[in-house]
Amino acid sequence: MTPAWAQRGEELLSDCIVSPDVCMHMVDRLSDFVVPYQHALETRPVSAMCIYYLQGLLSHLPHKNAEEIATLVDVERLVMQDFIGTAPWTTGR
């Protein structure tokens, strides 16, 4: 790439960066959004994790893994890992 195109590429990429502040109002609406999905989970404690998991996915975290999401939302890592990996979902049948 020529230096002129490299510079223009960097300018374009810097215009594509979206601040997490732009999406923060969406996090407040998550509690209403997750209700239908929480009903698909068998137990109340497990369904409560749904909102935390979505908050982590929509966060500024560079790596959206169970450990970092758990740290962000202040829950035990193993609880988040259990939710992601083994939460019992009903099939609705």
XYZ file of N, CA and C in Angstrom:
279
model
N 0.841 -1.172 0.000
C 0.000 0.000 0.000
C 0.890 1.241 0.000
N 0.517 2.217 -0.772
C 1.299 3.449 -0.803
C 1.083 4.220 0.492
N 2.007 5.075 0.881
C 1.845 5.852 2.110
C 0.544 6.657 2.149
N 0.127 7.212 0.994
C -1.115 7.995 0.967
C -2.308 7.102 1.289
N -2.346 5.892 0.705
C -3.448 4.969 0.984
C -3.384 4.446 2.416
N -2.186 4.248 2.914
C -2.043 3.785 4.295
C -2.586 4.826 5.256
N -2.275 6.077 5.000
C -2.773 7.143 5.864
C -4.297 7.228 5.774
N -4.831 7.144 4.555
C -6.290 7.207 4.383
C -6.961 6.011 5.054
N -6.323 4.855 4.978
C -6.861 3.665 5.643
C -6.949 3.850 7.146
N -5.912 4.442 7.714
C -5.916 4.706 9.151
C -7.004 5.709 9.518
N -7.210 6.722 8.683
C -8.265 7.709 8.931
C -9.642 7.052 8.899
N -9.833 6.179 7.915
C -11.121 5.482 7.812
C -11.360 4.594 9.028
N -10.339 3.874 9.442
C -10.484 3.012 10.606
C -10.767 3.810 11.878
N -10.141 4.954 12.029
C -10.388 5.762 13.227
C -11.821 6.285 13.234
N -12.418 6.493 12.056
C -13.817 6.908 11.981
C -14.777 5.776 12.338
N -14.311 4.540 12.277
C -15.164 3.380 12.549
C -15.233 3.022 14.025
N -14.387 3.603 14.828
C -14.370 3.264 16.247
C -15.580 3.873 16.935
N -16.336 3.010 17.635
C -17.529 3.454 18.344
C -17.241 3.380 19.837
N -17.454 4.450 20.512
C -17.237 4.502 21.950
C -18.290 3.663 22.663
N -17.931 2.957 23.727
C -18.923 2.206 24.507
C -20.038 3.101 25.050
N -19.748 4.376 25.219
C -20.763 5.299 25.731
C -21.967 5.405 24.792
N -21.748 5.166 23.506
C -22.840 5.247 22.537
C -23.894 4.180 22.825
N -23.453 3.035 23.309
C -24.365 1.900 23.508
C -24.832 1.737 24.950
N -24.382 2.566 25.847
C -24.719 2.376 27.260
C -26.215 2.409 27.528
N -26.972 3.203 26.787
C -28.418 3.247 27.017
C -29.072 1.911 26.688
N -28.453 1.132 25.816
C -28.993 -0.182 25.475
C -28.868 -1.149 26.635
N -27.827 -1.022 27.416
C -27.630 -1.910 28.559
C -28.785 -1.756 29.544
N -29.267 -0.539 29.712
C -30.387 -0.308 30.616
C -31.655 -1.019 30.147
N -31.797 -1.216 28.849
C -32.988 -1.860 28.300
C -32.875 -3.378 28.262
N -31.727 -3.915 28.620
C -31.519 -5.363 28.566
C -32.471 -6.143 29.458
N -32.803 -5.603 30.611
C -33.648 -6.358 31.534
C -34.996 -6.690 30.909
N -35.536 -5.807 30.091
C -36.787 -6.099 29.388
C -36.558 -7.066 28.227
N -35.438 -6.907 27.548
C -35.134 -7.734 26.386
C -34.966 -9.210 26.747
N -34.348 -9.501 27.883
C -34.011 -10.881 28.211
C -35.160 -11.675 28.814
N -36.263 -11.041 29.145
C -37.366 -11.743 29.806
C -37.797 -13.005 29.068
N -38.059 -12.963 27.762
C -38.474 -14.210 27.091
C -37.414 -15.311 27.162
N -36.155 -14.907 27.145
C -35.079 -15.893 27.202
C -34.909 -16.449 28.612
N -35.140 -15.617 29.600
C -35.048 -16.080 30.976
C -36.104 -17.134 31.265
N -37.266 -17.015 30.638
C -38.328 -18.002 30.844
C -37.949 -19.368 30.279
N -37.018 -19.397 29.341
C -36.578 -20.659 28.763
C -35.593 -21.389 29.676
N -35.088 -20.712 30.671
C -34.169 -21.344 31.620
C -34.978 -21.957 32.756
N -34.535 -23.093 33.253
C -35.333 -23.855 34.206
C -35.394 -23.266 35.607
N -34.344 -22.640 36.072
C -34.326 -22.165 37.448
C -34.088 -20.666 37.517
N -34.613 -20.038 38.533
C -34.497 -18.586 38.702
C -33.042 -18.129 38.853
N -32.222 -18.787 39.690
C -30.824 -18.318 39.813
C -30.073 -18.372 38.485
N -30.337 -19.383 37.687
C -29.667 -19.488 36.398
C -30.181 -18.416 35.453
N -31.492 -18.159 35.462
C -32.043 -17.163 34.548
C -31.547 -15.759 34.885
N -31.209 -15.512 36.142
C -30.673 -14.206 36.534
C -29.313 -13.955 35.890
N -28.585 -14.993 35.560
C -27.271 -14.841 34.939
C -27.370 -14.336 33.508
N -28.503 -14.512 32.882
C -28.687 -14.120 31.488
C -28.382 -12.635 31.286
N -28.883 -11.782 32.151
C -28.659 -10.344 32.025
C -27.181 -10.006 32.192
N -26.514 -10.680 33.125
C -25.094 -10.426 33.347
C -24.265 -10.833 32.127
N -24.619 -11.964 31.554
C -23.893 -12.447 30.380
C -24.049 -11.468 29.215
N -25.256 -10.989 28.976
C -25.475 -10.036 27.895
C -24.771 -8.711 28.158
N -24.742 -8.279 29.400
C -24.006 -7.056 29.729
C -22.542 -7.209 29.380
N -21.997 -8.370 29.673
C -20.599 -8.621 29.338
C -20.351 -8.640 27.847
N -21.265 -9.256 27.091
C -21.101 -9.312 25.644
C -21.177 -7.930 25.006
N -21.963 -7.036 25.598
C -22.108 -5.690 25.052
C -21.130 -4.687 25.657
N -20.247 -5.157 26.481
C -19.323 -4.266 27.189
C -18.113 -3.896 26.345
N -17.237 -3.136 26.966
C -15.985 -2.695 26.355
C -14.868 -3.726 26.474
N -15.141 -4.871 27.073
C -14.091 -5.862 27.307
C -13.421 -6.284 26.005
N -12.094 -6.367 26.005
C -11.403 -6.795 24.788
C -11.596 -8.285 24.509
N -11.753 -9.088 25.572
C -11.959 -10.530 25.441
C -13.242 -10.869 26.179
N -14.226 -11.341 25.481
C -15.541 -11.602 26.066
C -15.634 -13.065 26.507
N -14.772 -13.455 27.435
C -14.816 -14.819 27.954
C -15.480 -14.815 29.319
N -15.771 -16.002 29.826
C -16.502 -16.134 31.092
C -15.782 -15.448 32.245
N -14.478 -15.587 32.304
C -13.720 -15.004 33.417
C -13.791 -13.477 33.409
N -13.593 -12.866 32.255
C -13.623 -11.401 32.197
C -15.035 -10.857 32.406
N -16.038 -11.535 31.856
C -17.417 -11.092 32.069
C -17.780 -11.208 33.542
N -17.400 -12.302 34.183
C -17.689 -12.485 35.605
C -17.051 -11.383 36.443
N -15.827 -11.017 36.114
C -15.153 -9.935 36.834
C -15.883 -8.613 36.628
N -16.310 -8.352 35.399
C -17.009 -7.106 35.096
C -18.315 -6.972 35.879
N -19.098 -8.042 35.927
C -20.419 -7.973 36.569
C -20.390 -8.416 38.030
N -19.196 -8.707 38.531
C -18.987 -9.039 39.938
C -19.728 -10.304 40.387
N -19.516 -11.385 39.620
C -20.001 -12.704 40.033
C -18.823 -13.672 39.986
N -18.981 -14.801 40.626
C -17.911 -15.795 40.640
C -17.676 -16.344 39.230
N -16.435 -16.529 38.894
C -16.062 -17.043 37.568
C -16.724 -18.386 37.279
N -16.712 -19.289 38.248
C -17.283 -20.616 38.033
C -18.791 -20.564 37.795
N -19.461 -19.605 38.416
C -20.894 -19.442 38.202
C -21.157 -19.030 36.757
N -20.370 -18.091 36.260
C -20.532 -17.652 34.874
C -20.171 -18.772 33.910
N -19.104 -19.494 34.187
C -18.718 -20.606 33.323
C -19.800 -21.681 33.302
N -20.388 -21.948 34.452
C -21.452 -22.936 34.531
C -22.662 -22.489 33.716
N -22.997 -21.206 33.812
C -24.133 -20.688 33.052
C -23.894 -20.838 31.549
N -22.720 -20.440 31.099
C -22.422 -20.485 29.669
C -22.355 -21.921 29.163
N -21.769 -22.793 29.957
C -21.524 -24.147 29.476
C -22.585 -25.177 29.753
N -23.302 -25.035 30.876
C -24.184 -26.137 31.257
C -25.572 -25.718 31.730
N -25.979 -24.486 31.516
C -27.301 -24.039 31.965
C -28.394 -24.870 31.287
N -29.344 -25.381 32.082
C -30.424 -26.193 31.495
C -31.505 -25.319 30.859
N -31.681 -25.429 29.565
C -32.701 -24.678 28.831
C -33.872 -25.621 28.543
N -35.064 -25.122 28.713
C -36.230 -25.921 28.343
C -36.410 -25.821 26.835
N -37.030 -26.830 26.268
C -37.207 -26.834 24.822
C -38.562 -26.273 24.409
N -39.468 -26.056 25.345
C -40.759 -25.491 25.021
C -41.716 -26.499 24.410
N -41.384 -27.780 24.477
C -42.252 -28.819 23.912
C -43.210 -29.348 24.929
